[in-house]
PDB file of C-alpha atoms in Angstrom:
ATOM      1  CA  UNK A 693      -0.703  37.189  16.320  1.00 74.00           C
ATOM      2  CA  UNK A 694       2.090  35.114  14.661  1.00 87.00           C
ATOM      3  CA  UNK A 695       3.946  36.185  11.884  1.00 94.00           C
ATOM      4  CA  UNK A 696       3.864  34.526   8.533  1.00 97.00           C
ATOM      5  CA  UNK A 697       6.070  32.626   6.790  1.00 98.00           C
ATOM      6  CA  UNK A 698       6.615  35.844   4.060  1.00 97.00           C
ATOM      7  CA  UNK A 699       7.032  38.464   6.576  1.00 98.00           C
ATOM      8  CA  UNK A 700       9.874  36.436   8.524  1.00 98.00           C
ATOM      9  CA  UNK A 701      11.673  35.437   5.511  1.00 98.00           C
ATOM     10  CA  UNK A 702      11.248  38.671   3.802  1.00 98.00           C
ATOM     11  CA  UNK A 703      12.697  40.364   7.102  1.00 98.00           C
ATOM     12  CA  UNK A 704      15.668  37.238   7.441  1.00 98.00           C
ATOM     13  CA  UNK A 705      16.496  37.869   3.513  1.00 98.00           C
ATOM     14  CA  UNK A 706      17.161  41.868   3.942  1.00 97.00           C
ATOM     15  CA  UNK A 707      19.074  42.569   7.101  1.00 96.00           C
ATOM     16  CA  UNK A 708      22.827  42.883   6.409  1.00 93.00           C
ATOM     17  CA  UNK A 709      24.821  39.794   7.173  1.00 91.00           C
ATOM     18  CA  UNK A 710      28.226  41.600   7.713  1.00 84.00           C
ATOM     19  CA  UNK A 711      30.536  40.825  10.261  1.00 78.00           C
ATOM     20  CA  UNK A 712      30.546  37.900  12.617  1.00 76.00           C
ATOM     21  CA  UNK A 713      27.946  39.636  15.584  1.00 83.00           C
ATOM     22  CA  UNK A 714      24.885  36.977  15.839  1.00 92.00           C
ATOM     23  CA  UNK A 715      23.233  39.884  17.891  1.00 92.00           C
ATOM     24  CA  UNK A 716      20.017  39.726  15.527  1.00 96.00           C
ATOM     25  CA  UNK A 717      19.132  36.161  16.691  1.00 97.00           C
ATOM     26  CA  UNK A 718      18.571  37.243  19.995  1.00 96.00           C
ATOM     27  CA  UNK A 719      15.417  35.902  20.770  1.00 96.00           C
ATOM     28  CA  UNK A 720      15.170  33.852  17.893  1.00 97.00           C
ATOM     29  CA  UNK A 721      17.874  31.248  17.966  1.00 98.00           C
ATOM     30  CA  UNK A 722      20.181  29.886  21.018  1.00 97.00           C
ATOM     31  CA  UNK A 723      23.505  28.208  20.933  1.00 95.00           C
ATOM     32  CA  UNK A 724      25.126  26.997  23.721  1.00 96.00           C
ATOM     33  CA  UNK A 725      28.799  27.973  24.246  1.00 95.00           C
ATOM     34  CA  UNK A 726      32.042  25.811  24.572  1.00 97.00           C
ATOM     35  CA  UNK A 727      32.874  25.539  28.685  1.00 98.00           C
ATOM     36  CA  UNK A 728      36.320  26.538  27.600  1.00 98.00           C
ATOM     37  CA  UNK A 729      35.608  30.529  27.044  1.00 97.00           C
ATOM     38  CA  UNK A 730      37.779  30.859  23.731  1.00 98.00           C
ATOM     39  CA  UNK A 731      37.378  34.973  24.195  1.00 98.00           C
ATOM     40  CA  UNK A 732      38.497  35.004  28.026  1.00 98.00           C
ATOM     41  CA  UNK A 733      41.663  32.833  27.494  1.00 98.00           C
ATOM     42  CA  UNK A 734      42.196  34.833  23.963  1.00 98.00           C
ATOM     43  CA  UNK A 735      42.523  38.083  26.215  1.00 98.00           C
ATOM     44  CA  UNK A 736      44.988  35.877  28.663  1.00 98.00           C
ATOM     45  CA  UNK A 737      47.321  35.559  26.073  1.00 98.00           C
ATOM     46  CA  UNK A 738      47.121  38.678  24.494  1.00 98.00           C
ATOM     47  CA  UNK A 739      48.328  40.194  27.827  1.00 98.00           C
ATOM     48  CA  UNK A 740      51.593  38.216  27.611  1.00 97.00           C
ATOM     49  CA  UNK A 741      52.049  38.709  23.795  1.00 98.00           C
ATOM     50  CA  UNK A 742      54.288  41.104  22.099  1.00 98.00           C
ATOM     51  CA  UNK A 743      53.023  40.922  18.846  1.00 98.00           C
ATOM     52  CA  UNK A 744      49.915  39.080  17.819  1.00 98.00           C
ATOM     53  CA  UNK A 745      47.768  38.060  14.586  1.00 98.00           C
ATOM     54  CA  UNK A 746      44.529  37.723  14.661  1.00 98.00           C
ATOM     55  CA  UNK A 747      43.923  35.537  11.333  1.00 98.00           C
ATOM     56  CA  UNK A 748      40.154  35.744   9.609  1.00 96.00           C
ATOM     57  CA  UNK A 749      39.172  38.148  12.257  1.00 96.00           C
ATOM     58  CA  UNK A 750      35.993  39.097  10.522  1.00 92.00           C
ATOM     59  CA  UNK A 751      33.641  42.211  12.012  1.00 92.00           C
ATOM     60  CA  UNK A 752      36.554  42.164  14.949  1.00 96.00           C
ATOM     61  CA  UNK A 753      33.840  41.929  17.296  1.00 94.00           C
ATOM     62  CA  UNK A 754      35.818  38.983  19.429  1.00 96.00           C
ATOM     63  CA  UNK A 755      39.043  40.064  18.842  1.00 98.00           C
ATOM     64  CA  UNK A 756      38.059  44.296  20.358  1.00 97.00           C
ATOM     65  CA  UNK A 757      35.961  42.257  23.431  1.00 96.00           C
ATOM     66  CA  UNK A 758      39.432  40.044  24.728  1.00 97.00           C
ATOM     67  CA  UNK A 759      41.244  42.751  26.508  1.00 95.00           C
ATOM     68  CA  UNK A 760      44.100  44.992  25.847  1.00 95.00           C
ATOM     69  CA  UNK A 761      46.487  44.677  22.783  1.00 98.00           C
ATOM     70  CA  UNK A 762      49.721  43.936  22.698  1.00 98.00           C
ATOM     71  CA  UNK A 763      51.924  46.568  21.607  1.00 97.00           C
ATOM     72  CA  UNK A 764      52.019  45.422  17.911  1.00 98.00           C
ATOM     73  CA  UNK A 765      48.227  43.694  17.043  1.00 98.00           C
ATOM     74  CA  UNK A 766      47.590  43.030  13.473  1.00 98.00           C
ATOM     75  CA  UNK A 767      44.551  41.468  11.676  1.00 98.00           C
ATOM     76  CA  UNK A 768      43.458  39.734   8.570  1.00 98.00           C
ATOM     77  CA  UNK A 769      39.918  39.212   6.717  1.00 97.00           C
ATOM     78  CA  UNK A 770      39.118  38.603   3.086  1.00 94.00           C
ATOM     79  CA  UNK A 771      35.554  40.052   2.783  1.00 88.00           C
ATOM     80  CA  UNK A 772      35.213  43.936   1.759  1.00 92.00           C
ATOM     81  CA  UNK A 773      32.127  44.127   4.459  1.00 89.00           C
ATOM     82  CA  UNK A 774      33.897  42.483   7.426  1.00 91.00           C
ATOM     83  CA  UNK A 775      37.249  44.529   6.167  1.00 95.00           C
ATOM     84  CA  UNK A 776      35.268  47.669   6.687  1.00 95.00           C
ATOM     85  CA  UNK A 777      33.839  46.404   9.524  1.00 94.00           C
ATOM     86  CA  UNK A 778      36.497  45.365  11.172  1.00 96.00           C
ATOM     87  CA  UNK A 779      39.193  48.829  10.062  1.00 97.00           C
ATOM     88  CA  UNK A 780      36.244  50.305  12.004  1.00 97.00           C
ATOM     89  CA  UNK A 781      36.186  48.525  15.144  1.00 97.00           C
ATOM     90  CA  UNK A 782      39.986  48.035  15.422  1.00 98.00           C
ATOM     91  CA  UNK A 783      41.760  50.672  14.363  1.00 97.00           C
ATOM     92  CA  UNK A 784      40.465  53.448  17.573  1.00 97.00           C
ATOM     93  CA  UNK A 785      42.121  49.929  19.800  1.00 97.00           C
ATOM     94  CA  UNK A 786      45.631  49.966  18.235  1.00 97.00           C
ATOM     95  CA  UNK A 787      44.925  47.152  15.518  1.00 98.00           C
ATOM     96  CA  UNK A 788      45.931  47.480  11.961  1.00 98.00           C
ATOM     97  CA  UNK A 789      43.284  44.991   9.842  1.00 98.00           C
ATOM     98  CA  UNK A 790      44.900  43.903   7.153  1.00 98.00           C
ATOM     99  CA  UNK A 791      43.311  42.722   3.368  1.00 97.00           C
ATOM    100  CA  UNK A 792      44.138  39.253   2.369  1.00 95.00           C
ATOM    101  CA  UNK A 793      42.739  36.655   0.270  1.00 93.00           C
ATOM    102  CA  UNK A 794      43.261  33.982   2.683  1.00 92.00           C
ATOM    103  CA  UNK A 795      45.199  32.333   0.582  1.00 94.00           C
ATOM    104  CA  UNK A 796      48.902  31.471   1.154  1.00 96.00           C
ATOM    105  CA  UNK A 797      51.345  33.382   1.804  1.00 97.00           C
ATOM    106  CA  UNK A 798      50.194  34.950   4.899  1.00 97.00           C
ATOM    107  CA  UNK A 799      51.600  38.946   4.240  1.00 97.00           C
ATOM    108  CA  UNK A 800      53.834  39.049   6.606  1.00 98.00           C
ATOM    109  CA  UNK A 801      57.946  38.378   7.460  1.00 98.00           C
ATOM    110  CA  UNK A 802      59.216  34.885   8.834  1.00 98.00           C
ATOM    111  CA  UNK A 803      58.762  35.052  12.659  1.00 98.00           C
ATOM    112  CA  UNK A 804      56.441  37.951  12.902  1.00 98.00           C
ATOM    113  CA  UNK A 805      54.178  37.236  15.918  1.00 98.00           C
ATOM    114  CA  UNK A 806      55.049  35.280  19.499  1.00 98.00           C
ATOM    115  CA  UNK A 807      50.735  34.566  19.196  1.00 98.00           C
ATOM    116  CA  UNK A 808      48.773  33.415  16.057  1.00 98.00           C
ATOM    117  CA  UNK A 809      44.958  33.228  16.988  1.00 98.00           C
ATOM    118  CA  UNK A 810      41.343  32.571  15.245  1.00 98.00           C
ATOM    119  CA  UNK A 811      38.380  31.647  16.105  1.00 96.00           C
ATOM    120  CA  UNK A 812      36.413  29.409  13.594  1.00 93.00           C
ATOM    121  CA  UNK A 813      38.866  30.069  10.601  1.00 94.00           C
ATOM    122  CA  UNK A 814      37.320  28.646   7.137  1.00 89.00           C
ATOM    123  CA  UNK A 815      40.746  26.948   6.280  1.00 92.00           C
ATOM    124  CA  UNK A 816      44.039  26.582   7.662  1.00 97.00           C
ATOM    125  CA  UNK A 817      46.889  27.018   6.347  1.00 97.00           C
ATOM    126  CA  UNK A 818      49.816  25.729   8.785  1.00 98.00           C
ATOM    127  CA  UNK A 819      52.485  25.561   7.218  1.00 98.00           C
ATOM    128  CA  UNK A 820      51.929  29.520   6.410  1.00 98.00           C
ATOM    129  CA  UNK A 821      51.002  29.914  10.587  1.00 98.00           C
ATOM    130  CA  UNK A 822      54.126  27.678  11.554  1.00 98.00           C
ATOM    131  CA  UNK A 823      56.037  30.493   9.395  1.00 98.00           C
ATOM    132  CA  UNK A 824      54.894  33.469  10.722  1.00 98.00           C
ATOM    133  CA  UNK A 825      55.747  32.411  14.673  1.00 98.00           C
ATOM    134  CA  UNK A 826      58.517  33.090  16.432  1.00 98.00           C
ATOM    135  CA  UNK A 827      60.198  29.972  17.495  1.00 98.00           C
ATOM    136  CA  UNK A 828      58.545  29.416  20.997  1.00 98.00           C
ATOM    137  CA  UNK A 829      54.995  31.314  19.148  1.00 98.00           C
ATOM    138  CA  UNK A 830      51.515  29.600  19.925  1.00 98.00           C
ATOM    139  CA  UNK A 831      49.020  29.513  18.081  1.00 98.00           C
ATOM    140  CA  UNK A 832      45.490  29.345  20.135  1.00 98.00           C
ATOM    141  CA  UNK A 833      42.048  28.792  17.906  1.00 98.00           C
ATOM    142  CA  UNK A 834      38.595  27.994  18.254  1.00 98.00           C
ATOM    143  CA  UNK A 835      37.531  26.036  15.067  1.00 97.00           C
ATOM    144  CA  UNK A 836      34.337  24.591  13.482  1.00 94.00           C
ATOM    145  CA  UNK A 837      34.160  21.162  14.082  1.00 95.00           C
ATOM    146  CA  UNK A 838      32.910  17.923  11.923  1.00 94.00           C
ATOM    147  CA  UNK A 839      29.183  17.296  11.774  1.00 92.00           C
ATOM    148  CA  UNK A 840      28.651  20.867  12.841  1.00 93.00           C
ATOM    149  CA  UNK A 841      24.640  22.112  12.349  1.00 95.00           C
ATOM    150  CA  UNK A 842      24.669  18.307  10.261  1.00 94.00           C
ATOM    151  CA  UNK A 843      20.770  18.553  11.004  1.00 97.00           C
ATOM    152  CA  UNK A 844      19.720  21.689   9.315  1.00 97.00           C
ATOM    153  CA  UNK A 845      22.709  21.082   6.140  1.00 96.00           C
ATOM    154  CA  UNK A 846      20.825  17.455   5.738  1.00 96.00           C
ATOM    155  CA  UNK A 847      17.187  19.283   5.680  1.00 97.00           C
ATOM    156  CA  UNK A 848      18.683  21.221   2.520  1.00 98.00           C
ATOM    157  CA  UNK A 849      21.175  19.140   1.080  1.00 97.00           C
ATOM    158  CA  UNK A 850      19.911  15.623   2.088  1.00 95.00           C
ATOM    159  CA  UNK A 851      22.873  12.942   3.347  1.00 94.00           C
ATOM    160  CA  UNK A 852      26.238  14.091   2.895  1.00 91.00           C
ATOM    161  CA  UNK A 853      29.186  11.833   2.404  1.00 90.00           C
ATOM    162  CA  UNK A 854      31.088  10.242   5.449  1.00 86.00           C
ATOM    163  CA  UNK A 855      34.217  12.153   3.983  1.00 86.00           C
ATOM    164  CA  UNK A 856      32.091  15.249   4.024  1.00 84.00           C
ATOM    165  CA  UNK A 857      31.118  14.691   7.703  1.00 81.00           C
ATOM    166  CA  UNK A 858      33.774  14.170   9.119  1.00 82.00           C
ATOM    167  CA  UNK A 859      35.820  17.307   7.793  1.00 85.00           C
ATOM    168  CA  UNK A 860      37.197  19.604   9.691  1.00 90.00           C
ATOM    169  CA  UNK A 861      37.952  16.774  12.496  1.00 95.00           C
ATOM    170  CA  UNK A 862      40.383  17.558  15.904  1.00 97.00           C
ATOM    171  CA  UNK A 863      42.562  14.764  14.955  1.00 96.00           C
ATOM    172  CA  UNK A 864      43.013  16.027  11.490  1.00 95.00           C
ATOM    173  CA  UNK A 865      43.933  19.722  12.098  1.00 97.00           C
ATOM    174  CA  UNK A 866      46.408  17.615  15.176  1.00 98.00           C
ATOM    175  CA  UNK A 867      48.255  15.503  12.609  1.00 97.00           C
ATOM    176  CA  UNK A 868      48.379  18.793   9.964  1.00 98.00           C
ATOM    177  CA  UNK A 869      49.773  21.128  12.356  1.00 98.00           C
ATOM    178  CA  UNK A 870      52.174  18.519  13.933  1.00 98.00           C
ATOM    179  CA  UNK A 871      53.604  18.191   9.619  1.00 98.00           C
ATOM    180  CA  UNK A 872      54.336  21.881  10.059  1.00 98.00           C
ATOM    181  CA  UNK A 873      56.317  21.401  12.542  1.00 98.00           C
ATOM    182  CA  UNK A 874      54.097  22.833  15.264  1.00 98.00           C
ATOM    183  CA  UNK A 875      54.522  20.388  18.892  1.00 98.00           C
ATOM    184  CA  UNK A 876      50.282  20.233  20.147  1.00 98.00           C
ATOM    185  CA  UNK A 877      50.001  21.498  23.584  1.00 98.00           C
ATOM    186  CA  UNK A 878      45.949  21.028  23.661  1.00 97.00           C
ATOM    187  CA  UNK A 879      43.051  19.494  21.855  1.00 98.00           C
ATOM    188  CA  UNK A 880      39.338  19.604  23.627  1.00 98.00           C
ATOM    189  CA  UNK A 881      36.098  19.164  21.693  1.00 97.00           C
ATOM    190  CA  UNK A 882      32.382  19.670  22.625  1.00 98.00           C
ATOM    191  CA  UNK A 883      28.995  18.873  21.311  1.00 97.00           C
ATOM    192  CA  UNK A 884      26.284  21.858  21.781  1.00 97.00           C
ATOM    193  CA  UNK A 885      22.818  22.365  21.241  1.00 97.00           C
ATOM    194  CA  UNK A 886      21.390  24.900  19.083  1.00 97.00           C
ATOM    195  CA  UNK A 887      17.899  25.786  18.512  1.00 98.00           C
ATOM    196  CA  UNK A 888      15.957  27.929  15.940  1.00 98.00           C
ATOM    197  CA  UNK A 889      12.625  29.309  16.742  1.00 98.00           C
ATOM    198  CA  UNK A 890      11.585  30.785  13.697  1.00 98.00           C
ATOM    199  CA  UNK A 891      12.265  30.479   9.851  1.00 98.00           C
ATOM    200  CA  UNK A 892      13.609  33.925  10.089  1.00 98.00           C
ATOM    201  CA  UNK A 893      16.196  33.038  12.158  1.00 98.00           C
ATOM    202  CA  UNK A 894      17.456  30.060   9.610  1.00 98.00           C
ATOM    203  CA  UNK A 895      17.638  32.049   6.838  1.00 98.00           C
ATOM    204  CA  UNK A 896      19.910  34.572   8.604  1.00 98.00           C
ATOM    205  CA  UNK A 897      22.258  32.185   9.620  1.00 97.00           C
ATOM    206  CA  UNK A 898      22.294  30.252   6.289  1.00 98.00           C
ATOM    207  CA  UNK A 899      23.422  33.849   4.493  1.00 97.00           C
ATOM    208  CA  UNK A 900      25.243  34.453   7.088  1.00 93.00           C
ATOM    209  CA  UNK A 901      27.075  31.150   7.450  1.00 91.00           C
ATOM    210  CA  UNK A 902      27.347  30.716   4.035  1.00 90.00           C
ATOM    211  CA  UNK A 903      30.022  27.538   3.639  1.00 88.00           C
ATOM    212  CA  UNK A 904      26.427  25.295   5.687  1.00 92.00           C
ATOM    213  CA  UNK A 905      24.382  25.143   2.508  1.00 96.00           C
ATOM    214  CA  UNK A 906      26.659  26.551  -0.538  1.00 95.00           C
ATOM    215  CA  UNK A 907      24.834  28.839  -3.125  1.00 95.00           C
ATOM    216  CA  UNK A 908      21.640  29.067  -0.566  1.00 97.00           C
ATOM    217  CA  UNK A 909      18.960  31.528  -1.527  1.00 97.00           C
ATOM    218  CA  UNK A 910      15.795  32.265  -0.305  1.00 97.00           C
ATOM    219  CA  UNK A 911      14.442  31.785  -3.955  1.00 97.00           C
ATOM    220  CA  UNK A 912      16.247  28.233  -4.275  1.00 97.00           C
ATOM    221  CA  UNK A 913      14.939  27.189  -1.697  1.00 98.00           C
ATOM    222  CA  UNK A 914      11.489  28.307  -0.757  1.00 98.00           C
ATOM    223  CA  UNK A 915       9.671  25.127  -0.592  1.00 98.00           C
ATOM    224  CA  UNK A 916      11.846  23.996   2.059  1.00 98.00           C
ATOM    225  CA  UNK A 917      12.049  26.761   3.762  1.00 98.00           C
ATOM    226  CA  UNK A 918       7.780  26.742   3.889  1.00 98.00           C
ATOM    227  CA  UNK A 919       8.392  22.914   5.347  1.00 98.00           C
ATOM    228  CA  UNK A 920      10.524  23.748   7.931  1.00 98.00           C
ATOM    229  CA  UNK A 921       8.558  26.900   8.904  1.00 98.00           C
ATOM    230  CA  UNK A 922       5.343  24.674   9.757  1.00 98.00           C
ATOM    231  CA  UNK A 923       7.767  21.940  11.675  1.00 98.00           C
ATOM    232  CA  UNK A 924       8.909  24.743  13.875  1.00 98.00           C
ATOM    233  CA  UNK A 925       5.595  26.295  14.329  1.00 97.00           C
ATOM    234  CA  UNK A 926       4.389  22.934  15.285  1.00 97.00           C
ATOM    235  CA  UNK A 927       7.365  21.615  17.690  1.00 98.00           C
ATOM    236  CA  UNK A 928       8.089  24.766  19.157  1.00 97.00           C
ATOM    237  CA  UNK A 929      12.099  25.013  17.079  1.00 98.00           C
ATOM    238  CA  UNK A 930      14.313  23.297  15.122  1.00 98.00           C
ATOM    239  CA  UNK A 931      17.034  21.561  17.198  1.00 98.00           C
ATOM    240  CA  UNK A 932      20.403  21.280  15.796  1.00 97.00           C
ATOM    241  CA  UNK A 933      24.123  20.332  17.535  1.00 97.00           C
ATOM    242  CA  UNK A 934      27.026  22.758  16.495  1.00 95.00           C
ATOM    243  CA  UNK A 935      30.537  21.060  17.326  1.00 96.00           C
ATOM    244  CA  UNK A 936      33.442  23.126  18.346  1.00 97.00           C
ATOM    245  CA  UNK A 937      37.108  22.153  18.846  1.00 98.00           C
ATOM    246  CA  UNK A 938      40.228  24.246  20.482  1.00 98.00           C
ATOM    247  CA  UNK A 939      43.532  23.525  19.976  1.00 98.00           C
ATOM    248  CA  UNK A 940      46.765  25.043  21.132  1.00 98.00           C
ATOM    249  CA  UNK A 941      49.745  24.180  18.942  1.00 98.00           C
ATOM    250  CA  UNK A 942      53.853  26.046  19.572  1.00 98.00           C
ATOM    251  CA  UNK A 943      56.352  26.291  17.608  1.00 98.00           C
ATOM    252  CA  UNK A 944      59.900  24.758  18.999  1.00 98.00           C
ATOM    253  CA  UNK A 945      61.928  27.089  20.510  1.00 96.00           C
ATOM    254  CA  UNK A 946      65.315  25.732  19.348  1.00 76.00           C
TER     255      UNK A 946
END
């Protein structure tokens, strides 16, 4: 027997929501992954760093699954959960987490870290990155890209701005990390398909995700939520396309 609209969202509403594992959508949501395998090459270049920052690392879960550290391995994340969370996870594999705002200045020294890394960062602040690396540093990162989930933020939020859209573009974070001085060694880009299967499964990545609809509550938005739950139930899921982008970027050695 299905379950009902209540019990899914009543379920999606109470689980916790800390750290970045998407573990509880197995099952119940899909996303396909870049071809590129951010977390394989992220352990590559661990293994020929000396000192490394992982920026916005949240739960730590990708960062502790790349591989071995590097001798000196540092971490940042704003939010008390994913801190926690991440101290947790990181500390037992030689990785101090650190708590910042995410807000400039980055707290550490000029020329810290040969290897700046994140994977989907909310903002980023170059100028602060280009700082931090050692002349000859790379920074490697796995970002959200424009238009990302567009279908399920346009359910909720109806249609957003072209400006809106087409934040968080390749050729933007290019031309802001080339003004910090940083020389672009690699840009790729991919369109993937995600699917939902239950209403469950939306609101847990809407808490979750929380920057996709801003201020989203189950309360705020119950109607739609009862919409989409029959659409699902009678085309089988809600299909959505996530876009990813990774870029490379060093720092000059001379």
């Amino acid at each position: 027997m299905a379950r009902s609209f209540e019990d899914l969202v009543a379920e999606a509403d109470a689980v916790s929501v800390a750290g970045w594992d998407f573990s509880w959508l197995a099952g119940r949501a899909t996303e396909q992954r870049p071809s590129w395998g951010y977390q394989r090459q992220l352990g590559e270049r661990l293994a020929r760093a000396s000192a490394a920052l992982d920026i916005q690392t949240g739960g730590g879960e990708v960062l502790a699954g790349a591989g071995a550290f590097p001798r000196l391995m540092a971490a940042t994340e704003s939010w008390p959960p994913n801190i926690a969370k991440a101290t947790a996870l990181l500390h037992p594999l030689g990785a101090v987490v650190v708590a910042d705002e995410d807000e400039p200045p980055l707290p550490f020294g000029d020329a810290a870290f040969d290897l700046v890394t994140s994977r989907h960062p909310v903002t980023v602040w170059w100028d602060e990155i280009a700082r931090v690396l050692r002349p000859g540093g790379t920074y490697f990162s796995q970002q959200v890209g424009p238009d990302s989930v567009f279908e399920l933020v346009e359910y909720f939020l109806g249609p957003q701005p072209e400006e809106v859209r087409r934040a968080r573009h390749p050729d933007s974070a290019r031309r802001d990390a080339q003004a910090a001085g940083l020389d672009v060694v690699d840009v790729q880009a991919e369109s993937l398909r995600t699917e939902f299967f239950d209403i469950g499964a939306v609101v847990y990545f809407l808490r979750k995700v929380v920057w996709m609809v801003p201020g989203f509550t189950v309360d705020r938005y119950r109607d739609r939520l009862r919409e989409l739950d029959a659409r699902i139930r009678r085309e089988g899921a809600f299909v959505a396309h996530t876009t990813r982008f990774l870029i490379e970027a060093r720092k000059p050695a001379a």
